[in-house]
Coordinates of C-alpha atoms in Angstrom, one line a residue:
M1 CA 32.4 102.8 24.4
V2 CA 32.5 99.4 22.6
D3 CA 31.2 98.6 19.2
D4 CA 27.9 96.9 20.0
D5 CA 27.0 96.2 16.4
D6 CA 29.5 93.4 15.9
D7 CA 27.9 89.9 16.0
V8 CA 29.1 87.7 18.8
K9 CA 30.7 84.7 17.2
D10 CA 30.3 81.2 18.7
I11 CA 33.6 80.8 20.4
S12 CA 33.0 77.7 22.4
D13 CA 32.3 74.1 21.7
K14 CA 28.7 72.9 22.1
T15 CA 29.6 69.5 23.5
S16 CA 32.1 68.0 25.9
V17 CA 34.0 64.8 25.3
L18 CA 34.6 62.9 28.5
P19 CA 36.7 59.8 29.2
S20 CA 34.5 56.7 29.4
D21 CA 35.6 55.8 32.9
T22 CA 34.3 59.1 34.3
F23 CA 31.3 59.6 32.1
K24 CA 28.7 58.0 34.5
L25 CA 30.1 59.9 37.5
R26 CA 29.9 63.2 35.6
L27 CA 26.3 62.4 34.5
A28 CA 25.3 61.9 38.2
E29 CA 27.0 65.1 39.2
A30 CA 25.4 67.0 36.3
G31 CA 22.0 65.9 37.5
Q32 CA 22.5 68.0 40.6
A33 CA 24.1 71.0 38.9
P34 CA 22.2 74.3 39.0
P35 CA 22.1 76.6 35.9
A36 CA 25.2 78.6 35.6
M37 CA 27.1 81.4 33.8
V38 CA 30.6 80.7 32.5
L39 CA 33.0 83.5 31.6
L40 CA 34.3 83.0 28.1
V41 CA 35.9 86.4 27.3
G42 CA 37.2 88.8 29.9
P43 CA 40.0 89.2 32.4
A44 CA 42.5 86.4 31.7
S45 CA 42.6 85.3 35.3
S46 CA 38.8 84.7 35.3
V47 CA 38.2 83.1 32.0
G48 CA 36.4 79.8 32.7
R49 CA 35.1 81.0 36.0
Q50 CA 31.6 79.8 36.8
W51 CA 28.8 81.3 38.8
P52 CA 25.9 79.0 39.8
I53 CA 22.4 80.6 39.5
E54 CA 20.6 79.6 42.7
D55 CA 19.2 82.9 43.9
P56 CA 16.0 84.5 42.5
D57 CA 17.9 87.7 41.4
I58 CA 21.6 87.8 40.5
V59 CA 23.2 91.1 39.3
I60 CA 26.0 91.2 36.8
G61 CA 28.2 94.2 37.0
R62 CA 31.4 96.1 38.0
S63 CA 30.2 97.0 41.5
P64 CA 31.7 94.9 44.2
N65 CA 28.1 94.3 45.4
A66 CA 27.3 92.5 42.2
K67 CA 26.9 88.8 42.6
I68 CA 28.7 88.2 39.3
F69 CA 31.4 90.8 39.7
V70 CA 33.6 91.6 36.7
D71 CA 36.3 94.2 37.0
D72 CA 36.1 95.7 33.5
R73 CA 35.4 99.3 32.6
S74 CA 33.2 98.3 29.7
V75 CA 30.7 96.8 32.2
S76 CA 28.3 99.1 34.1
K77 CA 28.3 98.9 37.9
F78 CA 24.9 97.2 37.7
H79 CA 24.8 96.0 34.1
A80 CA 22.2 93.2 33.9
K81 CA 20.2 90.9 36.1
L82 CA 19.5 87.2 36.0
V83 CA 16.0 86.2 37.2
L84 CA 15.4 82.6 38.3
S85 CA 11.7 81.6 38.4
G86 CA 10.1 78.2 38.2
G87 CA 13.3 76.6 36.9
D88 CA 13.7 79.1 34.0
V89 CA 16.4 81.8 33.9
S90 CA 15.7 85.1 32.3
L91 CA 18.1 88.0 31.6
M92 CA 17.3 91.7 31.9
D93 CA 19.4 94.6 30.9
L94 CA 19.5 97.3 33.7
E95 CA 19.8 100.3 31.3
S96 CA 23.5 99.7 31.0
T97 CA 25.8 102.1 29.1
N98 CA 27.2 99.5 26.6
K99 CA 24.0 97.4 26.4
T100 CA 23.4 93.7 26.7
F101 CA 23.4 91.2 23.8
V102 CA 22.2 87.6 23.6
N103 CA 23.7 85.6 20.7
G104 CA 24.7 88.9 19.1
K105 CA 21.2 90.5 19.3
L106 CA 20.5 93.6 21.4
I107 CA 18.0 93.0 24.1
P108 CA 15.8 95.9 25.2
P109 CA 16.4 97.3 28.7
L110 CA 14.2 96.2 31.6
Q111 CA 12.6 93.5 29.6
P112 CA 13.3 89.9 30.7
I113 CA 14.5 87.5 28.0
K114 CA 14.4 83.8 28.7
L115 CA 17.8 82.1 28.2
Q116 CA 18.4 78.8 26.5
N117 CA 21.2 76.4 27.0
N118 CA 24.5 77.6 25.4
D119 CA 23.2 81.2 24.9
Q120 CA 26.1 83.7 24.8
I121 CA 25.6 86.9 26.7
K122 CA 27.7 90.0 26.0
T123 CA 27.9 92.8 28.5
G124 CA 30.3 95.5 27.3
N125 CA 33.5 93.6 26.3
I126 CA 32.7 90.6 28.5
I127 CA 31.1 87.4 27.1
F128 CA 29.4 84.7 29.2
K129 CA 27.8 81.4 28.3
F130 CA 24.6 80.2 29.9
L131 CA 24.3 76.6 30.9
E132 CA 21.0 75.2 31.8
R133 CA 20.2 73.1 34.9
G134 CA 21.7 69.6 34.7
S135 CA 24.2 70.4 32.0
I136 CA 27.2 68.0 32.0
E137 CA 29.3 70.9 30.8
T138 CA 28.6 72.7 34.0
V139 CA 30.5 70.0 35.9
A140 CA 33.3 69.6 33.3
S141 CA 34.0 73.4 33.1
A142 CA 33.9 73.9 36.9
Q143 CA 36.4 71.0 37.4
A144 CA 38.7 72.3 34.7
F145 CA 38.7 75.8 36.2
D146 CA 39.3 74.5 39.7
R147 CA 42.2 72.4 38.5
A148 CA 43.8 75.4 36.8
L149 CA 43.7 77.4 40.0
T150 CA 44.6 74.6 42.5
D151 CA 48.1 73.8 43.6
A152 CA 48.6 70.1 42.7
L153 CA 50.7 69.3 45.8
T154 CA 48.9 71.0 48.6
E155 CA 45.4 71.0 47.0
I156 CA 44.8 74.6 48.1
A157 CA 44.7 77.7 45.8
N158 CA 47.8 78.5 43.7
R159 CA 49.5 81.7 42.8
G160 CA 47.2 82.2 39.8
A161 CA 44.1 81.9 42.0
L162 CA 45.6 84.4 44.5
E163 CA 46.3 87.0 41.7
A164 CA 42.7 86.5 40.5
K165 CA 41.1 86.7 43.9
A166 CA 43.1 89.4 45.7
P167 CA 42.0 92.3 43.4
E168 CA 38.4 91.4 44.2
F169 CA 39.1 91.6 47.9
F170 CA 40.9 94.9 47.4
K171 CA 38.1 96.3 45.4
R172 CA 35.5 95.6 48.1
A173 CA 37.8 97.0 50.8
S174 CA 38.5 100.2 48.8
L175 CA 34.9 100.9 47.6
L176 CA 32.9 99.5 50.5
G177 CA 35.2 100.2 53.4
F178 CA 35.6 96.6 54.5
P179 CA 38.7 95.8 56.5
L180 CA 41.3 93.6 54.7
S181 CA 44.5 92.1 56.0
L182 CA 47.2 89.9 54.4
L183 CA 49.4 87.3 56.0
I184 CA 52.5 86.0 54.2
F185 CA 54.4 83.2 55.8
D186 CA 57.1 80.8 54.8
I187 CA 58.7 77.7 56.3
D188 CA 61.9 78.4 58.1
K189 CA 65.1 76.8 56.7
F190 CA 63.0 74.8 54.2
K191 CA 66.1 74.1 52.0
L192 CA 67.7 72.4 55.0
V193 CA 64.6 70.1 55.3
N194 CA 65.0 69.1 51.7
D195 CA 68.8 68.7 51.9
T196 CA 68.7 66.7 55.2
H197 CA 65.6 64.5 54.7
G198 CA 65.0 64.6 50.9
H199 CA 62.5 66.2 48.7
P200 CA 59.7 63.7 49.5
A201 CA 60.0 64.9 53.1
G202 CA 59.8 68.5 52.0
D203 CA 56.7 67.7 50.0
Y204 CA 55.2 66.0 53.0
V205 CA 55.9 69.1 55.2
L206 CA 54.3 71.5 52.6
K207 CA 51.2 69.3 52.4
E208 CA 50.8 69.0 56.2
V209 CA 51.3 72.8 56.8
A210 CA 48.6 73.5 54.2
K211 CA 46.3 71.0 55.7
V212 CA 46.7 72.2 59.3
V213 CA 46.1 75.9 58.3
K214 CA 43.2 75.1 56.0
N215 CA 41.4 72.7 58.3
K216 CA 42.0 74.3 61.7
L217 CA 43.0 78.0 61.5
I218 CA 41.0 79.9 58.8
R219 CA 37.4 81.0 58.4
G220 CA 35.2 80.2 55.4
N221 CA 35.4 83.7 53.9
D222 CA 39.2 83.9 54.1
F223 CA 41.4 83.0 51.1
F224 CA 44.4 80.7 51.5
A225 CA 46.9 80.0 48.8
R226 CA 50.4 78.6 48.1
A227 CA 52.2 81.6 46.5
G228 CA 55.1 79.4 45.4
G229 CA 57.9 77.3 46.9
E230 CA 57.5 77.3 50.7
E231 CA 55.5 80.6 50.8
F232 CA 51.8 80.8 51.7
C233 CA 49.4 83.8 51.7
L234 CA 46.2 84.3 53.7
L235 CA 43.8 87.0 52.8
L236 CA 41.6 87.9 55.8
A237 CA 38.3 89.6 54.7
G238 CA 36.8 91.8 57.3
S239 CA 39.8 91.6 59.7
E240 CA 41.5 94.6 61.1
L241 CA 45.3 94.6 61.5
K242 CA 45.2 93.7 65.2
Q243 CA 43.0 90.7 64.6
A244 CA 45.2 89.6 61.7
E245 CA 48.2 89.8 64.0
E246 CA 46.4 87.5 66.5
V247 CA 45.6 85.1 63.7
A248 CA 49.2 85.1 62.5
E249 CA 50.5 84.3 66.0
R250 CA 47.9 81.5 66.4
I251 CA 49.1 80.0 63.1
R252 CA 52.8 80.4 64.1
A253 CA 52.3 78.7 67.4
T254 CA 50.2 75.9 66.0
I255 CA 52.8 75.0 63.4
E256 CA 55.6 75.1 66.0
A257 CA 53.6 72.7 68.2
Q258 CA 52.6 70.4 65.3
K259 CA 54.4 67.0 65.1
F260 CA 55.7 66.5 61.6
V261 CA 56.8 62.9 61.3
F262 CA 58.0 61.5 57.9
E263 CA 58.9 57.9 57.6
G264 CA 59.4 57.7 61.4
T265 CA 61.6 60.8 61.6
H266 CA 60.4 63.9 63.5
I267 CA 61.1 67.1 61.6
P268 CA 60.8 70.3 63.7
I269 CA 59.0 73.0 61.7
T270 CA 58.5 76.7 62.3
I271 CA 57.3 79.6 60.2
S272 CA 58.0 83.3 59.9
V273 CA 55.1 85.6 59.3
G274 CA 54.6 89.1 57.9
V275 CA 51.3 91.0 58.3
A276 CA 49.9 94.0 56.6
G277 CA 46.5 95.7 56.3
Y278 CA 44.6 97.7 53.7
D279 CA 45.3 101.5 53.8
P280 CA 43.0 104.0 52.1
S281 CA 46.1 105.4 50.3
D282 CA 46.7 102.0 48.6
S283 CA 46.0 102.0 44.8
N284 CA 46.1 98.2 44.4
W285 CA 46.5 95.0 46.4
T286 CA 50.1 94.6 45.5
E287 CA 51.0 97.5 47.8
I288 CA 49.6 95.5 50.7
Y289 CA 51.5 92.5 49.5
E290 CA 54.8 94.4 49.4
R291 CA 54.3 95.6 53.0
A292 CA 53.5 92.1 54.2
D293 CA 56.5 90.8 52.3
K294 CA 58.8 93.3 54.0
A295 CA 57.4 92.4 57.4
L296 CA 58.1 88.7 56.6
Y297 CA 61.7 89.5 55.9
H298 CA 61.9 91.4 59.1
S299 CA 60.7 88.2 60.9
K300 CA 63.3 86.2 59.1
N301 CA 66.1 88.7 59.9
S302 CA 64.9 88.7 63.6
G303 CA 65.7 85.1 64.2
R304 CA 62.7 83.5 62.4
N305 CA 59.7 81.7 64.1
C306 CA 58.0 85.1 64.8
V307 CA 55.4 87.5 63.6
S308 CA 56.1 91.0 62.3
V309 CA 53.5 93.6 61.5
S310 CA 54.0 96.3 58.8
S311 CA 54.1 99.8 60.3

């Protein structure tokens, strides 16, 4: 249980200071921004994450079925609900164990409370901030969060984003029985690319590999990230191991056939891939990662430019 009697202090600024050359653009974007919830206090990897409020009913909770899913034991599986009606957003506690507070005040269960801009909502140990429709802070906070979780070179998700997202995928797989597979691949002899053609050429290859996979080879509900260096990870939601192996082979063949030309020089590129799937005995997502990583090293030790599947 948490101490629900403590007042929630105002822990965020009420205004956003923007550079003058971007202010007009942000205003225009804000005009289209829906109301949103922003995580202020909670799991470190999710602080700053934003959820737009566009559906009539949005549940906040620890269940993977909750639209605003927070993996924290102080939050009930179905803790509270946001109700969007006529442009207004109300909050209703769903008889949660640790109650729901708005600006430090306990709200009664099953009674909708209309939210105002910058209201702070406490569910267990988790604190959110509500932003009304058209708030310029909605745009600013979303962009800041995206930048923190985006790899600057390839413009895909980074390692931090992977470590934030993978546990959510794992939770849904373990509790709801959804298939989940993981691909890990890296660029063969990447050090040789840098040594032979220079680091700008290596950067070009990394960007092009990411672009090809992102634009041509993955679905909208998959999650693609640069894990570091020349290593990439792809989480396949809803894919059994056999399907993941087929995806891995398609990616491998596509990269091998792709023409990588930097400053007029053709650079042959291949990748090695390791594949693993969720097993009911897994206790966390890192066990899947470790199996896929071992399969990757099997590919590398088998001559590279191939796909290996974890047994």
